[in-house]
Short mmCIF file of C-alpha atoms and ligand atoms in Angstrom, two decimals:
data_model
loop_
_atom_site.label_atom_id
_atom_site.label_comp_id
_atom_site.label_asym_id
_atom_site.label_seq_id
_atom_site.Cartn_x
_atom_site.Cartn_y
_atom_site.Cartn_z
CA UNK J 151 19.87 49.54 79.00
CA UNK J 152 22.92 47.32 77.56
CA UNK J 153 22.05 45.13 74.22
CA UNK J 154 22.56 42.44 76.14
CA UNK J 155 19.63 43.15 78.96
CA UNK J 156 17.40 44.07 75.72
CA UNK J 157 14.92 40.41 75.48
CA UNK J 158 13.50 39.52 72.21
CA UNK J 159 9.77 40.66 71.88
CA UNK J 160 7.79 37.07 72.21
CA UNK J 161 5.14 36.89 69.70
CA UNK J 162 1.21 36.04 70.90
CA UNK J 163 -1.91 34.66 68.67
CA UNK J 164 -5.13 35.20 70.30
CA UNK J 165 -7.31 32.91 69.41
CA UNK J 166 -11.34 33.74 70.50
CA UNK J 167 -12.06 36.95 70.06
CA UNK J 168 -15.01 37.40 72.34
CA UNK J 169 -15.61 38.42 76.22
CA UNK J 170 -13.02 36.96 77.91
CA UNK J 171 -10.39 38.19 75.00
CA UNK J 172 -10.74 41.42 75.74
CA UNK J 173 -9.31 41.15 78.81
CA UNK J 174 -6.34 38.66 77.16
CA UNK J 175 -6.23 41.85 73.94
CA UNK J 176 -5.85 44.44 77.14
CA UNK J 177 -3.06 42.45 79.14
CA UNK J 178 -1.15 41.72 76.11
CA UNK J 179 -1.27 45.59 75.26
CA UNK J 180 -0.06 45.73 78.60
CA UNK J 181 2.70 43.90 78.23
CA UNK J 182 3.72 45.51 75.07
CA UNK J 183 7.07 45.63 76.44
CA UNK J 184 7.59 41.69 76.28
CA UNK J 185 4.85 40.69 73.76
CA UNK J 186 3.91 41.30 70.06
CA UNK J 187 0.35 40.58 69.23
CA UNK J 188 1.00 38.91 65.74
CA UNK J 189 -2.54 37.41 64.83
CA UNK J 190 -6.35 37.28 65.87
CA UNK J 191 -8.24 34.12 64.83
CA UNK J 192 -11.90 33.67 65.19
CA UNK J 193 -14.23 31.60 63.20
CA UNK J 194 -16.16 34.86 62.69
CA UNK J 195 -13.03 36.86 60.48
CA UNK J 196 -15.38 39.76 60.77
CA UNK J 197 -15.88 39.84 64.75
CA UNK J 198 -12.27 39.59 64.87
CA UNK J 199 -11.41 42.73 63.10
CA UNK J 200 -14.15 44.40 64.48
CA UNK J 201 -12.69 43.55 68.04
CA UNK J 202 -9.61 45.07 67.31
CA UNK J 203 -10.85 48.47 65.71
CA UNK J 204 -12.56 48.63 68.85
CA UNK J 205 -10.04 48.11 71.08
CA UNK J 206 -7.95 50.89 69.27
CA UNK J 207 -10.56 53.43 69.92
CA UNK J 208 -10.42 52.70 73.19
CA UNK J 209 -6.69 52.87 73.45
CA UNK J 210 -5.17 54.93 70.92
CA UNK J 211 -1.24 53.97 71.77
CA UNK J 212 -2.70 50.44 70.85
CA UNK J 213 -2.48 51.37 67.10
CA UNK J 214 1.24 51.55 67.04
CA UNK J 215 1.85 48.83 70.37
CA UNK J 216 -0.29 46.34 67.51
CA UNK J 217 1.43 47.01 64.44
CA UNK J 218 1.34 43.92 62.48
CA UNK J 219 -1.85 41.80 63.36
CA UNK J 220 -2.60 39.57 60.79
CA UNK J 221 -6.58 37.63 60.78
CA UNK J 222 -6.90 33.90 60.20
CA UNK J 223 -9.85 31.81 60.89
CA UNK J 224 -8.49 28.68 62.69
CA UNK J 225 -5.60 27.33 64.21
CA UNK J 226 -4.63 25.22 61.47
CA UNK J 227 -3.81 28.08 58.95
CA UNK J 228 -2.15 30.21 61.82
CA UNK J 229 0.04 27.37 62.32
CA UNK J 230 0.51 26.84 58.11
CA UNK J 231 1.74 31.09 58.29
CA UNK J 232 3.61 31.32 61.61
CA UNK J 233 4.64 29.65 64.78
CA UNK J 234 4.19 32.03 67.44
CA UNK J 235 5.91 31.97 71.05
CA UNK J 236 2.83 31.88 72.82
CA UNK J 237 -0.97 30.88 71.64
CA UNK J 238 -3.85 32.27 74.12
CA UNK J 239 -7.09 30.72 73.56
CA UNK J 240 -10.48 32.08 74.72
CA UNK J 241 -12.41 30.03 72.56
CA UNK J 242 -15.68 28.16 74.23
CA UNK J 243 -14.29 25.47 76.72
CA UNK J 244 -15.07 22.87 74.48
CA UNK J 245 -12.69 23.71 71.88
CA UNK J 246 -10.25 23.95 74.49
CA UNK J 247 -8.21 20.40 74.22
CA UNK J 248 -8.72 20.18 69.98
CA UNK J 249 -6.74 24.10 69.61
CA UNK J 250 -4.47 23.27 72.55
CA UNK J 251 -3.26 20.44 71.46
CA UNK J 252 -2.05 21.85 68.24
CA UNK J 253 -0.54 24.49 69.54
CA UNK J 254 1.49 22.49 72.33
CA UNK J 255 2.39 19.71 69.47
CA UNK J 256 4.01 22.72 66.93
CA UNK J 257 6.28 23.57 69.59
CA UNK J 258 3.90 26.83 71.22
CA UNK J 259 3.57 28.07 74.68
CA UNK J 260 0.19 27.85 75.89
CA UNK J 261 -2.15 30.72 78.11
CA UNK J 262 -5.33 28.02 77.97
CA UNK J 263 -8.90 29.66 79.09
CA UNK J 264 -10.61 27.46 82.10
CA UNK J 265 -11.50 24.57 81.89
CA UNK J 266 -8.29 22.99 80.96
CA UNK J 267 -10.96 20.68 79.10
CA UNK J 268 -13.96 18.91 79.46
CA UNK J 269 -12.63 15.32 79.41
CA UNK J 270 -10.37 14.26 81.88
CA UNK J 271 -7.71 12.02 79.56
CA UNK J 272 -7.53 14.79 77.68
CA UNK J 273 -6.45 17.01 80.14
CA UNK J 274 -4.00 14.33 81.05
CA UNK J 275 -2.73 14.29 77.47
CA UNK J 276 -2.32 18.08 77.45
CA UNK J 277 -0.59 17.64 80.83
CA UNK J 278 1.77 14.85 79.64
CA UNK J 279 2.30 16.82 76.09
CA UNK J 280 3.58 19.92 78.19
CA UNK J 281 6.16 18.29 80.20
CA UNK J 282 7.18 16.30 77.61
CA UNK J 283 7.69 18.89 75.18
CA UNK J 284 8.74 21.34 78.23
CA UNK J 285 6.26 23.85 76.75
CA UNK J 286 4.13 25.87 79.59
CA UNK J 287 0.78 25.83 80.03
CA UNK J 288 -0.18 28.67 82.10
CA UNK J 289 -3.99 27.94 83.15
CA UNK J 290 -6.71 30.99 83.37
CA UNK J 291 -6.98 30.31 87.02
CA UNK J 292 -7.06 33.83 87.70
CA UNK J 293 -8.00 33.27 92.06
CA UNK J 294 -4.11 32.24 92.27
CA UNK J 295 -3.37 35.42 91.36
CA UNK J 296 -4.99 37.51 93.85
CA UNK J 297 -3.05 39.39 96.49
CA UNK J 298 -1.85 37.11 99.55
CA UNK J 299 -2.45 33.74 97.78
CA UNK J 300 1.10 32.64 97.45
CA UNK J 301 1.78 33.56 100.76
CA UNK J 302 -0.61 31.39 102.23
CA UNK J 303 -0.16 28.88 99.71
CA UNK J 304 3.38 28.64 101.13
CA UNK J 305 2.04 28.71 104.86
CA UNK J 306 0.35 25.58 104.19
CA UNK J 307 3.41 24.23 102.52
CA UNK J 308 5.72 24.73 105.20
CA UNK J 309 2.66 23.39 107.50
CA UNK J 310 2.88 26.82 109.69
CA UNK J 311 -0.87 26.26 110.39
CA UNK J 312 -0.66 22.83 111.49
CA UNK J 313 -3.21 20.37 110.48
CA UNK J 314 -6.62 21.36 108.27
CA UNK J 315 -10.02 20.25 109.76
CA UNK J 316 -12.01 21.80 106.41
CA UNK J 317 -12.43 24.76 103.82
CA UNK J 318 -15.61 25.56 102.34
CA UNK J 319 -15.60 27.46 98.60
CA UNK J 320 -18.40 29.24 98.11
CA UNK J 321 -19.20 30.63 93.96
CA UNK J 322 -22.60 33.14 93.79
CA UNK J 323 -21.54 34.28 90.13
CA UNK J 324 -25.20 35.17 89.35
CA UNK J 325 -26.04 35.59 85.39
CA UNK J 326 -28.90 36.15 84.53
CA UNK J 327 -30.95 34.57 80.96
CA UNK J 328 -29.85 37.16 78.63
CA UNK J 329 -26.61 35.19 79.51
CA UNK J 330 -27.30 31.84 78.41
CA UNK J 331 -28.78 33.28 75.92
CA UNK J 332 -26.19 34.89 74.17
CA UNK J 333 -24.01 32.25 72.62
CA UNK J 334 -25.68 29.19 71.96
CA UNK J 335 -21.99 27.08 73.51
CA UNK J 336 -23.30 28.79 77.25
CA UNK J 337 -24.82 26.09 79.37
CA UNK J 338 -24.83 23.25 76.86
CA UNK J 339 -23.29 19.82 78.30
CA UNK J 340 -21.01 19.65 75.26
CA UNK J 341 -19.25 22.99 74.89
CA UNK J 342 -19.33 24.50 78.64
CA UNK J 343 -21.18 22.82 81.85
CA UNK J 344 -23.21 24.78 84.13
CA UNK J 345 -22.18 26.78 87.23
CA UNK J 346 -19.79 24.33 88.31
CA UNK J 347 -17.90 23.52 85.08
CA UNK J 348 -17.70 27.56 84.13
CA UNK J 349 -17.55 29.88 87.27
CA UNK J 350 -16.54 27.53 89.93
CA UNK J 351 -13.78 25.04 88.91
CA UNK J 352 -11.21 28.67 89.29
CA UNK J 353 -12.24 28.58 92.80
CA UNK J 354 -11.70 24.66 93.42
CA UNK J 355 -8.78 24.89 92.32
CA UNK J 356 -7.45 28.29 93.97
CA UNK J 357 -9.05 25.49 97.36
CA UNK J 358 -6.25 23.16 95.94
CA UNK J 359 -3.67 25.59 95.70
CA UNK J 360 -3.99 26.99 99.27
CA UNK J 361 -4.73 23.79 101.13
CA UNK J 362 -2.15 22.68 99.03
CA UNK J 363 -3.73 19.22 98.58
CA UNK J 364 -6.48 17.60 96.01
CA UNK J 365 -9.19 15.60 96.56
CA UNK J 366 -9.58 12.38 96.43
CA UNK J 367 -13.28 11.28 96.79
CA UNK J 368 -16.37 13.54 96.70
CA UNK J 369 -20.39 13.02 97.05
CA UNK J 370 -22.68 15.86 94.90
CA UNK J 371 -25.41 17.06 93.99
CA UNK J 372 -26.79 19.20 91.08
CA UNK J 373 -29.96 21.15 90.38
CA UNK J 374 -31.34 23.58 87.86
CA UNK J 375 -33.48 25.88 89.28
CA UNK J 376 -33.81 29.31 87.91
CA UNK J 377 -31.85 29.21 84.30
CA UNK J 378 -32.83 27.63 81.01
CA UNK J 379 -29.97 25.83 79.54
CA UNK J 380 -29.09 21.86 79.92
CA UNK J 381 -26.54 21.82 82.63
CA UNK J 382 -26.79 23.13 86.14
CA UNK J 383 -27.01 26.53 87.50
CA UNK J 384 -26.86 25.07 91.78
CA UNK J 385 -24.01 22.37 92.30
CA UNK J 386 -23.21 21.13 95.90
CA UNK J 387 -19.99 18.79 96.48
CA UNK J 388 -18.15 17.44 99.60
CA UNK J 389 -14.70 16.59 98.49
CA UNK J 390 -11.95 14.39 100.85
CA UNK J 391 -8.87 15.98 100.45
CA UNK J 392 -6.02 14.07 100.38
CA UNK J 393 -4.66 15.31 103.73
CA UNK J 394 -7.94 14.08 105.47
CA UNK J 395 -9.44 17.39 105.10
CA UNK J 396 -12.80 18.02 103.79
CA UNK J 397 -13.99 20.50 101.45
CA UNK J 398 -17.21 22.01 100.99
CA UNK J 399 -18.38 23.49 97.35
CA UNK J 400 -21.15 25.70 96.60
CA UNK J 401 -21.36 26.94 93.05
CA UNK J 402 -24.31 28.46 91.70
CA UNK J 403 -25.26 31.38 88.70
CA UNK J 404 -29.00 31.74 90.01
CA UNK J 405 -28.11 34.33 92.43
CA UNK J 406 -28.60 38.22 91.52
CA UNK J 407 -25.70 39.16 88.54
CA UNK J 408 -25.10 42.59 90.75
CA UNK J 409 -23.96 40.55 94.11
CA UNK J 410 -21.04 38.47 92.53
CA UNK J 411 -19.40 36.42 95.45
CA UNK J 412 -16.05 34.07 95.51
CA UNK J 413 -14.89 33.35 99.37
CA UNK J 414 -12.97 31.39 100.80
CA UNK J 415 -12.82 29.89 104.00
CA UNK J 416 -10.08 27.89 105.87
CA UNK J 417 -10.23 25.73 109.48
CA UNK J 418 -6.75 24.90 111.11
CA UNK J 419 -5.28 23.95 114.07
CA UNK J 420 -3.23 27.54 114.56
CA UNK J 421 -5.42 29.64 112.30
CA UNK J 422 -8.16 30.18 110.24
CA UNK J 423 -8.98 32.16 106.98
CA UNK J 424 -11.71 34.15 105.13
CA UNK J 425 -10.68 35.46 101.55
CA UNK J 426 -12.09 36.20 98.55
CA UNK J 427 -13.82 38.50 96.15
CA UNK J 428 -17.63 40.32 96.81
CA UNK J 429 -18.85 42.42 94.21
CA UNK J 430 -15.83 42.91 92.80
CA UNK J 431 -13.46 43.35 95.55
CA UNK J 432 -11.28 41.51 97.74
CA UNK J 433 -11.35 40.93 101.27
CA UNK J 434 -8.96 38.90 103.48
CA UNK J 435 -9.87 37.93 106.97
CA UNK J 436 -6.72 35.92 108.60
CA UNK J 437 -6.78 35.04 112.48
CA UNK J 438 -4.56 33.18 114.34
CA UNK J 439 -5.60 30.45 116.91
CA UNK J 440 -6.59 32.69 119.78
CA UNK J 441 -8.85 34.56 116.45
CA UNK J 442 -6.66 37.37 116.70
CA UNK J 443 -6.43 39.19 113.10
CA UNK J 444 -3.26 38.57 111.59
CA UNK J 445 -4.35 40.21 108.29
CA UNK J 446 -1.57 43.42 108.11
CA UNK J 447 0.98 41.09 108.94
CA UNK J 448 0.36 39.67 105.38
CA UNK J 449 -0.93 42.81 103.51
CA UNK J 450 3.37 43.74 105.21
CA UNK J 451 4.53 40.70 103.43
CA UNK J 452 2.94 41.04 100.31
CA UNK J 453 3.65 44.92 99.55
CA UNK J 454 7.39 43.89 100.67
CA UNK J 455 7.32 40.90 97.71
CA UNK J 456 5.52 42.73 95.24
CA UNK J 457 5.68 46.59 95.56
CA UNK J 458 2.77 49.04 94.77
CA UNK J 459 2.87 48.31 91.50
CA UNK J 460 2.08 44.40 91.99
CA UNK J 461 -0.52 45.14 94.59
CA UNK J 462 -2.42 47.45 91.69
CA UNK J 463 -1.87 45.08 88.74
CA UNK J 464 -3.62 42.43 90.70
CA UNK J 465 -6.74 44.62 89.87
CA UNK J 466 -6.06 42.66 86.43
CA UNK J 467 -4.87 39.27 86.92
CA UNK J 468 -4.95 38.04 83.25
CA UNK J 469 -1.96 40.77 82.90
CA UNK J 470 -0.56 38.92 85.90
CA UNK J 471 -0.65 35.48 84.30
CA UNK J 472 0.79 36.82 80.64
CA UNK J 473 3.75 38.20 83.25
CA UNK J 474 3.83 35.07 84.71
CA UNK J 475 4.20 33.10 81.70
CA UNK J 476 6.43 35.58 80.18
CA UNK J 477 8.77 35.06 82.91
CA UNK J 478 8.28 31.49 82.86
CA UNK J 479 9.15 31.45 79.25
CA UNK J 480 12.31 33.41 79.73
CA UNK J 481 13.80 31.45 83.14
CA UNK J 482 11.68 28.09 82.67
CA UNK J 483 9.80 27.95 85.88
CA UNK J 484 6.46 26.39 86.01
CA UNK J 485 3.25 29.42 85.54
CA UNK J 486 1.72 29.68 88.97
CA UNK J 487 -1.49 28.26 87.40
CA UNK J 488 0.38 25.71 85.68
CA UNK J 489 -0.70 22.42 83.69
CA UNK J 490 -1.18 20.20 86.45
CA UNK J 491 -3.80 22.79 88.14
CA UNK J 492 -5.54 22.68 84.91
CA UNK J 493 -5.30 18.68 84.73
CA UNK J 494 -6.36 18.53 88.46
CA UNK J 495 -9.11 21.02 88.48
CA UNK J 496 -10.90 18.97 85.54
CA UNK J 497 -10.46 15.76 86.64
CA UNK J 498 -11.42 16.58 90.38
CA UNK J 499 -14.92 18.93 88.66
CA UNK J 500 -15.56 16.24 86.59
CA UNK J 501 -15.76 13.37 89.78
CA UNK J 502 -18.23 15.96 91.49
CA UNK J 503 -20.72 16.01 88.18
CA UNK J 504 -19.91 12.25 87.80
CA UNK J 505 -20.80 11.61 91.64
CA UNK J 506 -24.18 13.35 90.92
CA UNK J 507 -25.05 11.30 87.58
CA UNK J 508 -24.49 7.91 89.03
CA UNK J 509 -25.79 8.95 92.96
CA UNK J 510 -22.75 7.32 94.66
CA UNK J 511 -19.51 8.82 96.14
CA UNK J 512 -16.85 8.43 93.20
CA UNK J 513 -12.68 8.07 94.35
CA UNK J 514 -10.43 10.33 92.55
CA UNK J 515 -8.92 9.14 90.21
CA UNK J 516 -11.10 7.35 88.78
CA UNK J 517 -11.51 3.80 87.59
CA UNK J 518 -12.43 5.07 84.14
CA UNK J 519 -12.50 8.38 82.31
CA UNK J 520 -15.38 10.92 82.00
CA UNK J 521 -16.09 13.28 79.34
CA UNK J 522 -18.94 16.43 80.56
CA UNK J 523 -21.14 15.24 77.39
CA UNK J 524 -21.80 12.03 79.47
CA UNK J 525 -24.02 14.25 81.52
CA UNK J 526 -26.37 14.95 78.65
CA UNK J 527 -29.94 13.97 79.43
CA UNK J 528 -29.37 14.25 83.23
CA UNK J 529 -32.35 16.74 83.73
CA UNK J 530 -34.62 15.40 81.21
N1 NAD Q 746 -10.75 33.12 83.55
C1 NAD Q 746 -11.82 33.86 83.48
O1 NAD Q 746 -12.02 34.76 84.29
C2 NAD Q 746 -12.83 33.66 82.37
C3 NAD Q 746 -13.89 34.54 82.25
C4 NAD Q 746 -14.81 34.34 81.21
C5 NAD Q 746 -14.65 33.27 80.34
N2 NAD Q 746 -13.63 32.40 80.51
C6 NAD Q 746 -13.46 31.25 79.58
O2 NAD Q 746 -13.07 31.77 78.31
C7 NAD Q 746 -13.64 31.00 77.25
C8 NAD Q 746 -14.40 31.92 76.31
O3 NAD Q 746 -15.44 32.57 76.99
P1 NAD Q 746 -16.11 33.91 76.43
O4 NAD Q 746 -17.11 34.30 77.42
O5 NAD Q 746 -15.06 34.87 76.02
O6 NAD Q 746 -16.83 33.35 75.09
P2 NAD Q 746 -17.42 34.18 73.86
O7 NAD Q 746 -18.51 33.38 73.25
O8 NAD Q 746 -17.71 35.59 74.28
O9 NAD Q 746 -16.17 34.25 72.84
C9 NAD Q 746 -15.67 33.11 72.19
C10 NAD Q 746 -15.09 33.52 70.83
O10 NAD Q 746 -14.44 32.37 70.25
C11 NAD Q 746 -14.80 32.30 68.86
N3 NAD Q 746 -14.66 30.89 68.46
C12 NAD Q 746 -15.53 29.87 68.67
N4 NAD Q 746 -15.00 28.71 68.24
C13 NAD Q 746 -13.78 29.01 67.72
C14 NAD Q 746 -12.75 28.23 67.12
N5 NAD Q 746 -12.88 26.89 66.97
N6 NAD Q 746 -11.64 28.86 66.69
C15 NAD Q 746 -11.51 30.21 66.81
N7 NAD Q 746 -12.46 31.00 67.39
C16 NAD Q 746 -13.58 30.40 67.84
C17 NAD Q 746 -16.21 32.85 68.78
O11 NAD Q 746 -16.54 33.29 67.48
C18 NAD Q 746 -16.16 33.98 69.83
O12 NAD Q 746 -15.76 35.20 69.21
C19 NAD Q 746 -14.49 29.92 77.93
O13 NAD Q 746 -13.73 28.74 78.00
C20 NAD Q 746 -14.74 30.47 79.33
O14 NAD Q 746 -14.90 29.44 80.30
C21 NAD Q 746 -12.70 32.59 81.48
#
């Protein structure tokens, strides 16, 4: 390789050293060739060491791939040390906007955690900041990053499928107590919602992204049936796209933790679709009009886009969205999970829990903003 082909190393903070960051600590090690991990910050200093000794057992290679990882406790005194390229934050959602926001403002890329936040002007304001500043936010929407989602995304683009009657998403991400009970953010109105908030606004959105529309009024309903917390674990939502379309949302964590379910399901006039994720692995479903599987036609498409190699990382598609950022970085494209999915996602999640609290159907936008905290008392 010429010098001239040889890219600058871009340097990554994580911030949140907890479950999701070991899968953000294992795609960055990943992507050793185009990222330096250059600091860990947790409230908890000692977690965060601990988290990376581990991690080196694990790996060895990761000793030497990590060689100058310094520890801070907050984002203000990373930001007093250093200025990395990119910030990733896995912190509880709602820390989200506060850590975000400082990043963004001091000039840092962004790989944000889901949701963007939990208050919709805020997730404006982090929208507006990032075009402004033309810093990315790439969104931890991992569903758009499944095989076979950009193609379809584009077939509805291009309107190959002619005109959607409906989708329905369906989210059985069953946890169980022991859950809730192990970080006392989980399930609290303030710091993280309920099913619908947590494990299902990925899935709206990924809805979005393939119907390649947003909604613009929905009716809900929320329950809490099985889990102890303060927020929901059943959620029920018809959405109106705008394209006419309706969409139909079932997100719930009361279902068994060993039968984890994300599908997807499409209506058109020249096709319909059945994709998604069921204990762990994908399946795709695609028919044309006469119901004919068109499935390999895709799978043909995809392998021809992405190689092997692609197909296999999607097994991991945090390292697919530090790629995708990476690359976004280098050329300044928009991430395929980029700020406005983040922005839309809350704003249309926050309508469906908003619809629920004051019993009527609620138009998106709406007339004024909502923050999740508004919700507290609503099962009292
Ligand atoms: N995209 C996905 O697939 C996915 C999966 C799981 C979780 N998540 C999201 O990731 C986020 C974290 O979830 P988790 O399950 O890893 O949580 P966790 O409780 O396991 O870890 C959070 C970590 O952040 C630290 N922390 C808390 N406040 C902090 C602050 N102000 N500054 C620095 N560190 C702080 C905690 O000490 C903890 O180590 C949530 O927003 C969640 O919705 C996304």
């Amino acid at each position: 390789m010429s010098d001239e082909t040889v890219k600058p190393l871009l340097s990554v903070a994580l911030i949140g050293c907890g479950r999701v960051g070991v899968k953000h600590l294992n795609s960055i090690f990943k992507a050793k060739d185009s990222l330096q991990l250059c600091a860990l910050v947790d409230t908890d200093i000692i977690t965060a060491k601990a988290f990376l000794e581990k991690f080196i057992i694990n790996n060895r290679k990761a000793a030497s791939a990590f060689p100058r990882v310094k520890f801070y406790t907050g984002i203000d005194a990373l930001l007093l040390d250093m200025t990395p390229d990119i910030v990733a934050i896995t912190v509880p959602s709602g820390f989200h906007y506060e850590i975000a926001y400082r990043a963004i403002s001091s000039g840092c890329h962004i790989l944000l955690e889901k949701p963007m936040t939990m208050k919709t002007s805020e997730a404006k304001e982090l929208y507006d900041l990032s075009v402004a500043t033309g810093r990315h936010i790439a969104m931890g929407h991992i569903y758009r990053y499944l095989p076979i989602m950009g193609l379809i995304h584009q077939d509805f683009i291009s309107e190959k499928w002619g005109k959607i009657s409906h989708g329905s998403v369906v989210v059985r991400w069953g946890h169980d107590q022991a859950y809730y009970d192990q970080a006392a953010w989980r399930g609290t109105w303030k710091l993280d919602g309920g099913a619908l908030m947590n494990q299902s606004i990925h899935a709206l959105d990924l809805m979005c992204y393939l119907m390649n529309t947003y909604p613009v009024s929905v009716v809900s309903q929320l329950a809490k049936r099985f889990r102890n917390m303060e927020a929901e674990d059943i959620g029920a939502a018809v959405l109106r796209m705008e394209n006419g379309a309706l969409c139909v949302l079932e997100g719930t964590t009361a279902t068994s933790p060993s039968d984890h379910e994300a599908s997807f399901y499409i209506n058109a006039e020249l096709g319909s679709l059945r994709v998604g994720l069921r204990k762990g692995l994908p399946f795709f479903d695609i028919r044309d009009k006469k119901g004919k599987k068109v499935t390999r036609k895709y799978y043909r498409e995809e392998l021809k886009a992405k190689g092997l190699r692609g197909i296999i990382d999607a097994k991991n598609p945090h390292y697919l969205i530090y790629r995708d950022l990476i690359n976004c970085v280098r050329n300044g494209d928009d991430p395929i999970a980029d700020a406005r999915s983040g922005y839309k996602s809350v704003e249309a999640m926050l309508s469906v829990y908003r619809s629920a609290k004051e019993h009527r159907q609620i138009d998106i936008p709406g007339d004024s903003d909502f923050d999740l905290n508004d919700m507290s008392g609503y099962f009292n």
